Short mmCIF file of C-alpha atoms in Angstrom, two decimals:
data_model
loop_
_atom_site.label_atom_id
_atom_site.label_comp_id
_atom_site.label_asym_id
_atom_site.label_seq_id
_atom_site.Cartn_x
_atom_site.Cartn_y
_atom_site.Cartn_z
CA UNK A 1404 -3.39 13.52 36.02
CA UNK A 1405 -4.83 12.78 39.58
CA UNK A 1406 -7.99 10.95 39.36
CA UNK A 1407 -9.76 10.87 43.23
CA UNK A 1408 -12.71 9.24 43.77
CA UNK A 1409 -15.62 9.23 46.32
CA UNK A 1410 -16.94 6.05 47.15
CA UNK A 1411 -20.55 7.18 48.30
CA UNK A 1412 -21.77 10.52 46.47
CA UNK A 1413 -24.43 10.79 49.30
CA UNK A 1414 -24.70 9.91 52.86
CA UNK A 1415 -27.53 9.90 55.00
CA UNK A 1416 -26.94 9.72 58.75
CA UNK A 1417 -29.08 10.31 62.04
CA UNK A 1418 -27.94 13.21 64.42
CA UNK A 1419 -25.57 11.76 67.33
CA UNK A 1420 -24.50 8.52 64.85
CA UNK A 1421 -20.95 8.59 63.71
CA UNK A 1422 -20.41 9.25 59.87
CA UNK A 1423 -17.43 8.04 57.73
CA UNK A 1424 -16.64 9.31 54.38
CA UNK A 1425 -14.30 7.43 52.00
CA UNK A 1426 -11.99 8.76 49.59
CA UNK A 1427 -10.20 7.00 46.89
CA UNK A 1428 -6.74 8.46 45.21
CA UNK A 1429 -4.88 6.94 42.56
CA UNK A 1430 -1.69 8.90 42.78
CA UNK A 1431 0.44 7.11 44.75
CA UNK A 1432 3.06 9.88 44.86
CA UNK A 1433 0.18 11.92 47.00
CA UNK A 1434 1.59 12.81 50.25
CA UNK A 1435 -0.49 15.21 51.62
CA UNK A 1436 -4.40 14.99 52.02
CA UNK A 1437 -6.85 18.06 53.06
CA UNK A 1438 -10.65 17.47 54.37
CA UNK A 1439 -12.76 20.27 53.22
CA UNK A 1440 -16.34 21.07 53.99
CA UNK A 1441 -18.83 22.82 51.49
CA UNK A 1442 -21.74 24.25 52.99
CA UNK A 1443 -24.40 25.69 50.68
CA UNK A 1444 -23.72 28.92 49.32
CA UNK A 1445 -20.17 29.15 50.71
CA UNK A 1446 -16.34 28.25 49.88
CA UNK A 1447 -15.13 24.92 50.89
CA UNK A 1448 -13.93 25.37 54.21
CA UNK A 1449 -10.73 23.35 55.73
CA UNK A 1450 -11.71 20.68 58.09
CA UNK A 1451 -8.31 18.54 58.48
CA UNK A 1452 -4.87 17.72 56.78
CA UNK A 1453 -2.57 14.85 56.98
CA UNK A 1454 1.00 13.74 55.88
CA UNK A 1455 2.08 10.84 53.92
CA UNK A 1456 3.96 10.30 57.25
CA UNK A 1457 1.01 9.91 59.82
CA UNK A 1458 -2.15 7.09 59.33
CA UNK A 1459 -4.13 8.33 61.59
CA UNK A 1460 -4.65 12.54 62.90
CA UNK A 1461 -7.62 13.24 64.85
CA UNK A 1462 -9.08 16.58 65.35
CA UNK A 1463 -12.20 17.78 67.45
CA UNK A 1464 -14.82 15.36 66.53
CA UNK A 1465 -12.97 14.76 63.47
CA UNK A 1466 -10.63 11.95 62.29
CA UNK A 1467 -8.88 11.23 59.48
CA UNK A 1468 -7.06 7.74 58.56
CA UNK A 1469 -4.89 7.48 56.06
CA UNK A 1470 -3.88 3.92 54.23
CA UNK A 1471 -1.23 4.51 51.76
CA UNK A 1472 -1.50 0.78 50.63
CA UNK A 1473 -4.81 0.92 48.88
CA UNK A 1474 -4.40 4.78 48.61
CA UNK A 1475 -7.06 5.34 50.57
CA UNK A 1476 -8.40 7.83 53.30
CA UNK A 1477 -11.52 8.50 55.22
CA UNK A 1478 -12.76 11.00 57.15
CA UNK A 1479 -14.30 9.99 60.50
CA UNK A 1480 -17.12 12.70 62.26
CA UNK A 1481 -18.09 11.84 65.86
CA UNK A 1482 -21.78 11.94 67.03
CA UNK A 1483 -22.67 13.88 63.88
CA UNK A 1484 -24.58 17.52 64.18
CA UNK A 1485 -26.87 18.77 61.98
CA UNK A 1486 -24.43 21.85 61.42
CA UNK A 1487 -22.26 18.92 59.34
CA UNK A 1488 -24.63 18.93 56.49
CA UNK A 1489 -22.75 19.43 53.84
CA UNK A 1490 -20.56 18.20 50.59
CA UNK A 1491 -17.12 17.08 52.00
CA UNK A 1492 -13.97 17.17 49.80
CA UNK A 1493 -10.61 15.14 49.70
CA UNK A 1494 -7.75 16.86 48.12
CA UNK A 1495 -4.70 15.13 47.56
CA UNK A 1496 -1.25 16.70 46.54
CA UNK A 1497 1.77 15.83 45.76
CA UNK A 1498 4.81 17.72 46.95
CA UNK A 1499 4.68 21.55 47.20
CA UNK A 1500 2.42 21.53 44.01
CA UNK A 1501 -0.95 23.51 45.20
CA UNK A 1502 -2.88 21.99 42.41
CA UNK A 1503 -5.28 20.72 43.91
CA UNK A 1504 -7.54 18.00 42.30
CA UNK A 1505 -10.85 17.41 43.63
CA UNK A 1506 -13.51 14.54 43.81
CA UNK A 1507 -16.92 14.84 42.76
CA UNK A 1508 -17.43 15.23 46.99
CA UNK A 1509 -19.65 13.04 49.22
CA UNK A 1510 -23.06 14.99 50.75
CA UNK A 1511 -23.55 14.38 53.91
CA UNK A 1512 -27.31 14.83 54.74
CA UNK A 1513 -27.64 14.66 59.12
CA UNK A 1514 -31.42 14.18 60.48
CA UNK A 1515 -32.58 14.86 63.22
CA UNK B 933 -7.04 38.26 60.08
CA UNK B 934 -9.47 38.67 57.08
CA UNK B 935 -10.36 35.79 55.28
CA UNK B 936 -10.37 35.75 51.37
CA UNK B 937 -12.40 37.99 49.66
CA UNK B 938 -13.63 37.70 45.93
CA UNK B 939 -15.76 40.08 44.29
CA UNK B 940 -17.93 40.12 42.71
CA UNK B 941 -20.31 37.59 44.72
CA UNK B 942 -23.04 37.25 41.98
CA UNK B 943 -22.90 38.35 38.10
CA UNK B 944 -24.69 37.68 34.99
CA UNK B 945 -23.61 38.30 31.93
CA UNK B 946 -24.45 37.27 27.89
CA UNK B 947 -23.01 34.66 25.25
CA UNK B 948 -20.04 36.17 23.86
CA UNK B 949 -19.33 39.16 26.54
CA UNK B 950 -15.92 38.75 29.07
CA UNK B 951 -15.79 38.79 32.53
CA UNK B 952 -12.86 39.61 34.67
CA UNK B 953 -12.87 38.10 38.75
CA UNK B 954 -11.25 39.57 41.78
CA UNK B 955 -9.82 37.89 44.54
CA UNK B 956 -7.92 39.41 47.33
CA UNK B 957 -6.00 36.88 48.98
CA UNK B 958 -5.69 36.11 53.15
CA UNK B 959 -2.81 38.79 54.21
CA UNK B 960 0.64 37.79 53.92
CA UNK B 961 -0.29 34.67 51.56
CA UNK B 962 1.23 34.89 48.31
CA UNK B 963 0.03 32.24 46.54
CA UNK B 964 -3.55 32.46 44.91
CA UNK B 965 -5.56 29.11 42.94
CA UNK B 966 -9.01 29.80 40.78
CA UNK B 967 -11.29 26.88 40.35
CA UNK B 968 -14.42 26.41 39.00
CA UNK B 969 -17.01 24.56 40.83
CA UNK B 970 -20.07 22.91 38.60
CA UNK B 971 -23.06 20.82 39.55
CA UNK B 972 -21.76 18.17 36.61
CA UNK B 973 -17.77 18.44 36.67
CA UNK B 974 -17.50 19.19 40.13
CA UNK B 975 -14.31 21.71 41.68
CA UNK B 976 -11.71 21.90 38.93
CA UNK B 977 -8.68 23.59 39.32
CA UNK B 978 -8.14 26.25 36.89
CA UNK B 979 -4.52 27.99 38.00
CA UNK B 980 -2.46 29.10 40.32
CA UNK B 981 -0.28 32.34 40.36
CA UNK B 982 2.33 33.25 43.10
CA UNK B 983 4.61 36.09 43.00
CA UNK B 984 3.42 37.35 39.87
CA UNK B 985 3.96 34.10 38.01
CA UNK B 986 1.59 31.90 37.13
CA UNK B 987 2.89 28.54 38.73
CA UNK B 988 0.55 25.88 37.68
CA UNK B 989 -2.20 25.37 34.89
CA UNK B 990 -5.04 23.89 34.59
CA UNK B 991 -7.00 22.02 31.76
CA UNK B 992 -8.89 25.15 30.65
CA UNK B 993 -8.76 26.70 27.08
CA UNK B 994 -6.91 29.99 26.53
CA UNK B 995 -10.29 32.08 26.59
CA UNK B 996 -9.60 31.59 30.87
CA UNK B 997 -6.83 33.60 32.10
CA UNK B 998 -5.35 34.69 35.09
CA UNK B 999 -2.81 37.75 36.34
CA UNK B 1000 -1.76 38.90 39.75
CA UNK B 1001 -0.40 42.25 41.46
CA UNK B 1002 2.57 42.49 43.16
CA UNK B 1003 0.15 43.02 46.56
CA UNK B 1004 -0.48 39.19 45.43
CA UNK B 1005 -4.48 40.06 44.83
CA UNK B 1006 -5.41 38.53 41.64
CA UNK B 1007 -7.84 38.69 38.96
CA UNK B 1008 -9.35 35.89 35.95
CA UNK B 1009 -10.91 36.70 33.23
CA UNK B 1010 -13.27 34.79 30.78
CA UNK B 1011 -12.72 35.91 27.43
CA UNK B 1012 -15.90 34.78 24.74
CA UNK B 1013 -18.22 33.61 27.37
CA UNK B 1014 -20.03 30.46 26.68
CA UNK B 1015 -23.71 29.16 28.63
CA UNK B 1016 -21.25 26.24 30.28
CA UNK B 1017 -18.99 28.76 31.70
CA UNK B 1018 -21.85 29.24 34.39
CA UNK B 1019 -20.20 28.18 37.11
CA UNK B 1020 -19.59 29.17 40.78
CA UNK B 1021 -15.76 30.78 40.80
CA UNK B 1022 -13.49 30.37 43.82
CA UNK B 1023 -10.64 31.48 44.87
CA UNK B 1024 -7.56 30.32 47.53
CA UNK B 1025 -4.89 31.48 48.99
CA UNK B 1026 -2.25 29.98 51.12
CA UNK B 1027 0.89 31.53 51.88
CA UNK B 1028 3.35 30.44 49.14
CA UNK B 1029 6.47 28.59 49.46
CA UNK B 1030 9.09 28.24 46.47
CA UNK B 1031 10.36 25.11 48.21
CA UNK B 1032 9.26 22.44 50.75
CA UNK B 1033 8.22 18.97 50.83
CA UNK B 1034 4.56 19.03 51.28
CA UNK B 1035 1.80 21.39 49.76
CA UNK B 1036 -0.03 23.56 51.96
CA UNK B 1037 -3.20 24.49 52.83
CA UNK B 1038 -5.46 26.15 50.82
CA UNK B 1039 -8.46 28.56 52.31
CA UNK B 1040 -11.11 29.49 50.03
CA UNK B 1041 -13.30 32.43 49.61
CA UNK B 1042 -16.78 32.68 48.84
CA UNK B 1043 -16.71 32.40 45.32
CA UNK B 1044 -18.29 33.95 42.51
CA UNK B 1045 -21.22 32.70 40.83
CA UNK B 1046 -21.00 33.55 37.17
CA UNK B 1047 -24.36 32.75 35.32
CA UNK B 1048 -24.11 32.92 30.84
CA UNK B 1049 -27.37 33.64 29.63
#
């Protein structure tokens, strides 16, 4: 089965710094990624997506590179607020199967 | 449009009882996934049911099942509960395609948080 993998389980940044969170997939048939956001006491919540097709989508404050290579992505968050505290998900898939196979997710911890 | 609703939000429940899960899914999505989030395992994807049918499994035992209504709401149920079954419980919908190149995305609800005592 899939096996993803986050590279940092927790991430400490100060408010207004950039963050970057890494994600690690090992299927290299993946070729379509989703961002997702946890906040405490919620559903993860969709951030961005990209296709196999793109390396690079940006979003507002967000981007997302893609390097099919070393099946590898991050997810880029500009000047970081301390509204993006929270776990952040990648979620690769692989054609249109929805089965969805999650990392253990990278907290991101913002101070002020 | 309403987002996707599972009730109920919080329940407790003994060793051994069941438990059956409701999700109602964004309008006009058909396709419904249950996963089961844990401080230790992390979000695992249990299964995922579209047009009646469930499409995709999970590595669960049989005591976790799954159905869904033809108005594409859907329902699990925990059969035998154990103490590690405690677990928050989401659900996500996405509209549900038989065919197509690339998956699609999935929005989640709230969850349910399911504590065995």
């Amino acid at each position: 089965g899939e096996s993803v993998g986050l590279h940092l389980p927790t991430l400490s940044v100060q408010e207004g710094d950039n963050s970057i969170i890494n994600c690690a997939y090992s299927n290299s048939a993946s070729d379509y990624f989703i961002w997702y956001k946890q906040e405490s006491g919620k559903g993860p919540q969709f951030i961005i997506d990209i296709r196999s097709n793109m390396d690079k989508r940006q979003g507002q404050r967000v981007t997302v590179l893609l390097n099919k290579t070393v099946k590898h992505l991050s997810l880029q968050i500009a000047a970081t607020q301390p509204g993006d505290s929270a776990v952040y998900f990648c979620a690769p898939l692989c054609g249109n199967n929805n089965d969805m196979r999650f990392g253990a997710g990278t907290r991101l911890t913002v101070k002020p | 449009k309403a987002g996707v609703t599972q009730t109920p939000r919080y329940l407790i429940k003994t060793r051994g009882q069941q438990v059956t899960l409701s999700c109602s899914p964004i309008s006009g999505h058909r396709s419904v996934s249950w996963y089961q989030q844990t401080p230790g395992q992390g979000l695992q994807f249990l299964f995922e049911y579209f047009s009646e049918t469930q499409r995709n499994k999970g590595n669960f035992p049989g005591r976790f099942s799954g159905r869904q209504f033809s108005n594409s709401r859907s329902e699990m149920n925990v059969s035998t509960l154990e103490l590690g079954d405690s677990a928050l419980y989401l659900c996500a919908s996405s509209p549900g395609t038989t065919s197509g190149t690339y998956g699609e995305t999935q929005y989640f609800g709230p969850g349910t948080r399911l504590l065995v005592l």
